[in-house]
Amino acid sequence: MTLPAHAGLDAIVADPAGAVIGLDYDGTLSAIVPDPAAARVHPGVPGVLAALAPLVRAVVIVTGRPPRTALALGEVSGGPSLADVPGLVILGHYGLERWEDGRLTAPPPPPGLDLVRARLPELTAGLDGAWIEDKDRAVAVHTRRCADPAGALEALRGPVAALAAEAGLAVEPGRMVLELRPAGMDKGRALSAFLAERDARSVMFVGDDLGDLAAFDAVESAGIPGVRVCSGSAEVTALAERADVVVDGPDGVVAFLGDLVVTLGKPSAIGPA
């Protein structure tokens, strides 16, 4: 494929040294799978990001996962890993944790998570297949393994919201998942702060889920040329409706970023997709 016509993309191509490329992880750099612990990075991602990173101001992954989890899932057998991408920054837990140059910085976990850990199993006890994921600074309940994933998710919305309010936490909905996490930070705030830190002159953000809408908002309000890219799926349509470009899942993301590298003049650096 070739890059579509868009002013934000034109600005990135004209001045790549001023461009920040932001990316979600799950559903964008990896496929959505029943077990989140098995959501390994698309094998073409580390190579294409390693080719892209030296050409732009910064590549940043903004994810709800802890950075070290994204790094562990970002290893590719026999090839480069996410940790090999030069200058990569990972803003995990929606920006509460930061990994850069092999160093992790993070605030202490909020105390309300202890209440969630104690009470959430009670809320899911009657839902066969519901699974609780402890992310250290957040706790998520997944319903993808349930016989009726959407019905189970809907049944949990009210009780989970009440528990989050009692614990002083926010609820982040996603693709068959409800995550209880600290309030006051989201992907949009994390991306906006990073753009200011790097004095970005253009921005791209690629995402797939409802939590990425805040990052799309940040692209729109940044005051610089920007482009919103959706890693499309049948489960979530809200991002596609807001996106400037829609690609076909992680395969499409790798192809799109590969075309960007080619357009910027470094095709030989791209590894196999």
PDB file of C-alpha atoms in Angstrom, residues 61-243:
ATOM      1  CA  ILE A  61       4.102   3.286  23.240  1.00  0.00           C
ATOM      2  CA  VAL A  62       1.216   4.462  25.428  1.00  0.00           C
ATOM      3  CA  THR A  63      -0.494   1.479  27.042  1.00  0.00           C
ATOM      4  CA  GLY A  64      -2.540   0.357  29.997  1.00  0.00           C
ATOM      5  CA  ARG A  65      -0.056  -2.427  30.606  1.00  0.00           C
ATOM      6  CA  PRO A  66       2.999  -2.098  32.856  1.00  0.00           C
ATOM      7  CA  PRO A  67       6.000  -1.245  30.673  1.00  0.00           C
ATOM      8  CA  ARG A  68       7.898  -4.356  31.696  1.00  0.00           C
ATOM      9  CA  THR A  69       4.973  -6.524  30.611  1.00  0.00           C
ATOM     10  CA  ALA A  70       4.920  -4.857  27.202  1.00  0.00           C
ATOM     11  CA  LEU A  71       8.680  -5.415  26.933  1.00  0.00           C
ATOM     12  CA  ALA A  72       8.360  -9.095  27.875  1.00  0.00           C
ATOM     13  CA  LEU A  73       5.602  -9.593  25.300  1.00  0.00           C
ATOM     14  CA  GLY A  74       7.659  -7.590  22.793  1.00  0.00           C
ATOM     15  CA  GLU A  75      10.329 -10.246  22.388  1.00  0.00           C
ATOM     16  CA  VAL A  76      10.445 -11.998  19.003  1.00  0.00           C
ATOM     17  CA  SER A  77      12.213 -15.315  18.609  1.00  0.00           C
ATOM     18  CA  GLY A  78      15.239 -14.990  16.375  1.00  0.00           C
ATOM     19  CA  GLY A  79      14.748 -11.282  15.745  1.00  0.00           C
ATOM     20  CA  PRO A  80      14.786  -7.837  17.353  1.00  0.00           C
ATOM     21  CA  SER A  81      12.541  -7.056  20.312  1.00  0.00           C
ATOM     22  CA  LEU A  82      10.836  -3.884  21.474  1.00  0.00           C
ATOM     23  CA  ALA A  83      13.755  -3.310  23.858  1.00  0.00           C
ATOM     24  CA  ASP A  84      16.035  -3.067  20.795  1.00  0.00           C
ATOM     25  CA  VAL A  85      14.122  -0.137  19.267  1.00  0.00           C
ATOM     26  CA  PRO A  86      16.481   2.856  19.595  1.00  0.00           C
ATOM     27  CA  GLY A  87      15.178   5.591  21.865  1.00  0.00           C
ATOM     28  CA  LEU A  88      11.839   3.863  22.494  1.00  0.00           C
ATOM     29  CA  VAL A  89       9.779   5.231  25.379  1.00  0.00           C
ATOM     30  CA  ILE A  90       6.979   3.207  26.969  1.00  0.00           C
ATOM     31  CA  LEU A  91       4.367   5.066  29.011  1.00  0.00           C
ATOM     32  CA  GLY A  92       2.597   2.300  30.913  1.00  0.00           C
ATOM     33  CA  HIS A  93      -0.468   2.320  33.142  1.00  0.00           C
ATOM     34  CA  TYR A  94      -1.813   5.165  30.982  1.00  0.00           C
ATOM     35  CA  GLY A  95       1.285   7.236  31.679  1.00  0.00           C
ATOM     36  CA  LEU A  96       1.780   6.562  35.390  1.00  0.00           C
ATOM     37  CA  GLU A  97       4.876   4.445  34.685  1.00  0.00           C
ATOM     38  CA  ARG A  98       7.665   5.292  32.274  1.00  0.00           C
ATOM     39  CA  TRP A  99      10.355   3.072  30.762  1.00  0.00           C
ATOM     40  CA  GLU A 100      13.229   4.720  28.891  1.00  0.00           C
ATOM     41  CA  ASP A 101      16.869   3.746  28.355  1.00  0.00           C
ATOM     42  CA  GLY A 102      16.359   0.615  30.455  1.00  0.00           C
ATOM     43  CA  ARG A 103      15.101   2.563  33.473  1.00  0.00           C
ATOM     44  CA  LEU A 104      11.623   2.406  35.001  1.00  0.00           C
ATOM     45  CA  THR A 105      10.114   5.270  36.992  1.00  0.00           C
ATOM     46  CA  ALA A 106       6.763   4.986  38.748  1.00  0.00           C
ATOM     47  CA  PRO A 107       4.775   6.327  41.713  1.00  0.00           C
ATOM     48  CA  PRO A 108       3.641   3.963  44.510  1.00  0.00           C
ATOM     49  CA  PRO A 109       0.451   1.964  43.825  1.00  0.00           C
ATOM     50  CA  PRO A 110      -2.778   3.605  45.079  1.00  0.00           C
ATOM     51  CA  PRO A 111      -4.117   2.110  48.339  1.00  0.00           C
ATOM     52  CA  GLY A 112      -7.610   1.596  46.890  1.00  0.00           C
ATOM     53  CA  LEU A 113      -6.324  -1.366  44.869  1.00  0.00           C
ATOM     54  CA  ASP A 114      -6.188  -3.497  48.036  1.00  0.00           C
ATOM     55  CA  LEU A 115      -9.956  -3.117  48.402  1.00  0.00           C
ATOM     56  CA  VAL A 116     -10.435  -4.043  44.742  1.00  0.00           C
ATOM     57  CA  ARG A 117      -8.268  -7.150  45.094  1.00  0.00           C
ATOM     58  CA  ALA A 118     -10.328  -8.252  48.074  1.00  0.00           C
ATOM     59  CA  ARG A 119     -13.774  -7.577  46.621  1.00  0.00           C
ATOM     60  CA  LEU A 120     -13.530  -8.134  42.877  1.00  0.00           C
ATOM     61  CA  PRO A 121     -13.484 -11.958  43.151  1.00  0.00           C
ATOM     62  CA  GLU A 122     -16.897 -11.745  44.869  1.00  0.00           C
ATOM     63  CA  LEU A 123     -18.316  -9.806  41.914  1.00  0.00           C
ATOM     64  CA  THR A 124     -17.087 -12.350  39.379  1.00  0.00           C
ATOM     65  CA  ALA A 125     -17.869 -15.511  41.368  1.00  0.00           C
ATOM     66  CA  GLY A 126     -21.036 -16.300  39.405  1.00  0.00           C
ATOM     67  CA  LEU A 127     -19.539 -15.637  35.973  1.00  0.00           C
ATOM     68  CA  ASP A 128     -17.843 -18.762  34.664  1.00  0.00           C
ATOM     69  CA  GLY A 129     -14.865 -17.758  32.540  1.00  0.00           C
ATOM     70  CA  ALA A 130     -14.395 -14.275  33.974  1.00  0.00           C
ATOM     71  CA  TRP A 131     -10.729 -13.681  34.698  1.00  0.00           C
ATOM     72  CA  ILE A 132      -9.023 -11.114  36.931  1.00  0.00           C
ATOM     73  CA  GLU A 133      -5.690  -9.656  35.847  1.00  0.00           C
ATOM     74  CA  ASP A 134      -3.548  -7.908  38.479  1.00  0.00           C
ATOM     75  CA  LYS A 135      -1.368  -5.254  36.846  1.00  0.00           C
ATOM     76  CA  ASP A 136       0.199  -4.036  40.120  1.00  0.00           C
ATOM     77  CA  ARG A 137      -1.069  -0.461  39.684  1.00  0.00           C
ATOM     78  CA  ALA A 138      -4.399  -1.513  38.184  1.00  0.00           C
ATOM     79  CA  VAL A 139      -6.711  -4.533  38.248  1.00  0.00           C
ATOM     80  CA  ALA A 140      -8.744  -5.685  35.242  1.00  0.00           C
ATOM     81  CA  VAL A 141     -11.569  -8.181  34.843  1.00  0.00           C
ATOM     82  CA  HIS A 142     -11.862  -9.899  31.446  1.00  0.00           C
ATOM     83  CA  THR A 143     -14.986 -11.613  30.086  1.00  0.00           C
ATOM     84  CA  ARG A 144     -13.692 -12.863  26.723  1.00  0.00           C
ATOM     85  CA  ARG A 145     -13.601 -16.457  28.033  1.00  0.00           C
ATOM     86  CA  CYS A 146     -17.241 -16.360  29.216  1.00  0.00           C
ATOM     87  CA  ALA A 147     -19.982 -18.149  27.261  1.00  0.00           C
ATOM     88  CA  ASP A 148     -21.595 -14.731  26.652  1.00  0.00           C
ATOM     89  CA  PRO A 149     -18.679 -12.248  26.838  1.00  0.00           C
ATOM     90  CA  ALA A 150     -20.728  -9.127  26.054  1.00  0.00           C
ATOM     91  CA  GLY A 151     -23.519 -10.108  28.460  1.00  0.00           C
ATOM     92  CA  ALA A 152     -21.051 -10.833  31.255  1.00  0.00           C
ATOM     93  CA  LEU A 153     -19.327  -7.498  30.681  1.00  0.00           C
ATOM     94  CA  GLU A 154     -22.652  -5.653  30.857  1.00  0.00           C
ATOM     95  CA  ALA A 155     -23.597  -7.471  34.071  1.00  0.00           C
ATOM     96  CA  LEU A 156     -20.327  -6.334  35.674  1.00  0.00           C
ATOM     97  CA  ARG A 157     -20.489  -2.663  34.671  1.00  0.00           C
ATOM     98  CA  GLY A 158     -22.641  -1.451  37.557  1.00  0.00           C
ATOM     99  CA  PRO A 159     -20.982  -3.456  40.365  1.00  0.00           C
ATOM    100  CA  VAL A 160     -17.488  -2.654  39.084  1.00  0.00           C
ATOM    101  CA  ALA A 161     -18.321   1.065  38.849  1.00  0.00           C
ATOM    102  CA  ALA A 162     -19.606   1.033  42.428  1.00  0.00           C
ATOM    103  CA  LEU A 163     -16.473  -0.747  43.664  1.00  0.00           C
ATOM    104  CA  ALA A 164     -14.242   1.707  41.801  1.00  0.00           C
ATOM    105  CA  ALA A 165     -16.046   4.669  43.350  1.00  0.00           C
ATOM    106  CA  GLU A 166     -15.644   3.166  46.821  1.00  0.00           C
ATOM    107  CA  ALA A 167     -11.936   2.577  46.185  1.00  0.00           C
ATOM    108  CA  GLY A 168     -11.327   6.024  44.681  1.00  0.00           C
ATOM    109  CA  LEU A 169     -10.385   4.590  41.300  1.00  0.00           C
ATOM    110  CA  ALA A 170     -11.495   5.082  37.689  1.00  0.00           C
ATOM    111  CA  VAL A 171     -12.980   2.440  35.387  1.00  0.00           C
ATOM    112  CA  GLU A 172     -11.480   2.073  31.915  1.00  0.00           C
ATOM    113  CA  PRO A 173     -13.696  -0.006  29.584  1.00  0.00           C
ATOM    114  CA  GLY A 174     -12.169  -1.935  26.717  1.00  0.00           C
ATOM    115  CA  ARG A 175     -12.606  -4.924  24.454  1.00  0.00           C
ATOM    116  CA  MET A 176     -14.339  -7.399  26.817  1.00  0.00           C
ATOM    117  CA  VAL A 177     -12.529  -5.894  29.795  1.00  0.00           C
ATOM    118  CA  LEU A 178     -13.154  -3.431  32.625  1.00  0.00           C
ATOM    119  CA  GLU A 179     -10.043  -2.029  34.272  1.00  0.00           C
ATOM    120  CA  LEU A 180      -9.942  -0.307  37.650  1.00  0.00           C
ATOM    121  CA  ARG A 181      -7.044   2.131  37.764  1.00  0.00           C
ATOM    122  CA  PRO A 182      -5.912   5.374  39.410  1.00  0.00           C
ATOM    123  CA  ALA A 183      -7.860   8.449  38.367  1.00  0.00           C
ATOM    124  CA  GLY A 184      -6.253  11.573  36.959  1.00  0.00           C
ATOM    125  CA  MET A 185      -4.282  10.069  34.081  1.00  0.00           C
ATOM    126  CA  ASP A 186      -5.275   8.754  30.677  1.00  0.00           C
ATOM    127  CA  LYS A 187      -3.594   8.163  27.336  1.00  0.00           C
ATOM    128  CA  GLY A 188      -4.497  11.656  26.170  1.00  0.00           C
ATOM    129  CA  ARG A 189      -2.826  13.390  29.097  1.00  0.00           C
ATOM    130  CA  ALA A 190       0.189  11.120  28.801  1.00  0.00           C
ATOM    131  CA  LEU A 191       0.540  11.825  25.081  1.00  0.00           C
ATOM    132  CA  SER A 192       0.017  15.584  25.484  1.00  0.00           C
ATOM    133  CA  ALA A 193       2.726  15.807  28.147  1.00  0.00           C
ATOM    134  CA  PHE A 194       5.125  13.809  25.980  1.00  0.00           C
ATOM    135  CA  LEU A 195       4.494  16.039  22.954  1.00  0.00           C
ATOM    136  CA  ALA A 196       5.295  19.109  25.048  1.00  0.00           C
ATOM    137  CA  GLU A 197       8.401  17.457  26.513  1.00  0.00           C
ATOM    138  CA  ARG A 198       9.757  16.620  23.046  1.00  0.00           C
ATOM    139  CA  ASP A 199       8.675  19.902  21.463  1.00  0.00           C
ATOM    140  CA  ALA A 200       6.934  17.922  18.737  1.00  0.00           C
ATOM    141  CA  ARG A 201       6.067  19.588  15.457  1.00  0.00           C
ATOM    142  CA  SER A 202       3.722  16.810  14.266  1.00  0.00           C
ATOM    143  CA  VAL A 203       2.136  13.705  15.775  1.00  0.00           C
ATOM    144  CA  MET A 204       0.612  10.371  14.816  1.00  0.00           C
ATOM    145  CA  PHE A 205      -1.234   8.075  17.196  1.00  0.00           C
ATOM    146  CA  VAL A 206      -2.297   4.518  16.361  1.00  0.00           C
ATOM    147  CA  GLY A 207      -4.861   2.744  18.542  1.00  0.00           C
ATOM    148  CA  ASP A 208      -7.770   0.332  18.504  1.00  0.00           C
ATOM    149  CA  ASP A 209      -9.849   0.598  21.686  1.00  0.00           C
ATOM    150  CA  LEU A 210     -11.972   3.015  23.700  1.00  0.00           C
ATOM    151  CA  GLY A 211      -9.051   4.027  25.915  1.00  0.00           C
ATOM    152  CA  ASP A 212      -7.334   5.373  22.809  1.00  0.00           C
ATOM    153  CA  LEU A 213     -10.057   7.966  22.205  1.00  0.00           C
ATOM    154  CA  ALA A 214      -8.349  10.233  24.748  1.00  0.00           C
ATOM    155  CA  ALA A 215      -5.146  10.000  22.697  1.00  0.00           C
ATOM    156  CA  PHE A 216      -7.120  10.895  19.575  1.00  0.00           C
ATOM    157  CA  ASP A 217      -8.418  13.931  21.484  1.00  0.00           C
ATOM    158  CA  ALA A 218      -4.824  14.864  22.326  1.00  0.00           C
ATOM    159  CA  VAL A 219      -3.854  14.682  18.656  1.00  0.00           C
ATOM    160  CA  GLU A 220      -6.739  16.995  17.772  1.00  0.00           C
ATOM    161  CA  SER A 221      -5.931  19.529  20.486  1.00  0.00           C
ATOM    162  CA  ALA A 222      -2.131  19.506  20.163  1.00  0.00           C
ATOM    163  CA  GLY A 223      -2.015  22.564  17.915  1.00  0.00           C
ATOM    164  CA  ILE A 224       0.332  20.814  15.483  1.00  0.00           C
ATOM    165  CA  PRO A 225      -0.366  18.690  12.387  1.00  0.00           C
ATOM    166  CA  GLY A 226      -1.592  15.264  13.429  1.00  0.00           C
ATOM    167  CA  VAL A 227      -3.035  12.035  12.130  1.00  0.00           C
ATOM    168  CA  ARG A 228      -5.220   9.505  13.953  1.00  0.00           C
ATOM    169  CA  VAL A 229      -4.867   5.903  12.815  1.00  0.00           C
ATOM    170  CA  CYS A 230      -7.254   3.108  13.819  1.00  0.00           C
ATOM    171  CA  SER A 231      -6.216  -0.524  13.985  1.00  0.00           C
ATOM    172  CA  GLY A 232      -9.640  -1.657  12.877  1.00  0.00           C
ATOM    173  CA  SER A 233     -11.750  -4.475  14.326  1.00  0.00           C
ATOM    174  CA  ALA A 234     -15.376  -5.569  14.352  1.00  0.00           C
ATOM    175  CA  GLU A 235     -15.536  -5.283  18.175  1.00  0.00           C
ATOM    176  CA  VAL A 236     -14.899  -1.529  18.452  1.00  0.00           C
ATOM    177  CA  THR A 237     -16.089   0.993  15.869  1.00  0.00           C
ATOM    178  CA  ALA A 238     -15.809   4.241  17.844  1.00  0.00           C
ATOM    179  CA  LEU A 239     -12.169   4.772  16.863  1.00  0.00           C
ATOM    180  CA  ALA A 240     -12.773   4.063  13.185  1.00  0.00           C
ATOM    181  CA  GLU A 241     -15.438   6.759  13.200  1.00  0.00           C
ATOM    182  CA  ARG A 242     -12.904   9.274  14.553  1.00  0.00           C
ATOM    183  CA  ALA A 243      -9.848   8.129  12.617  1.00  0.00           C
TER     184      ALA A 243
END
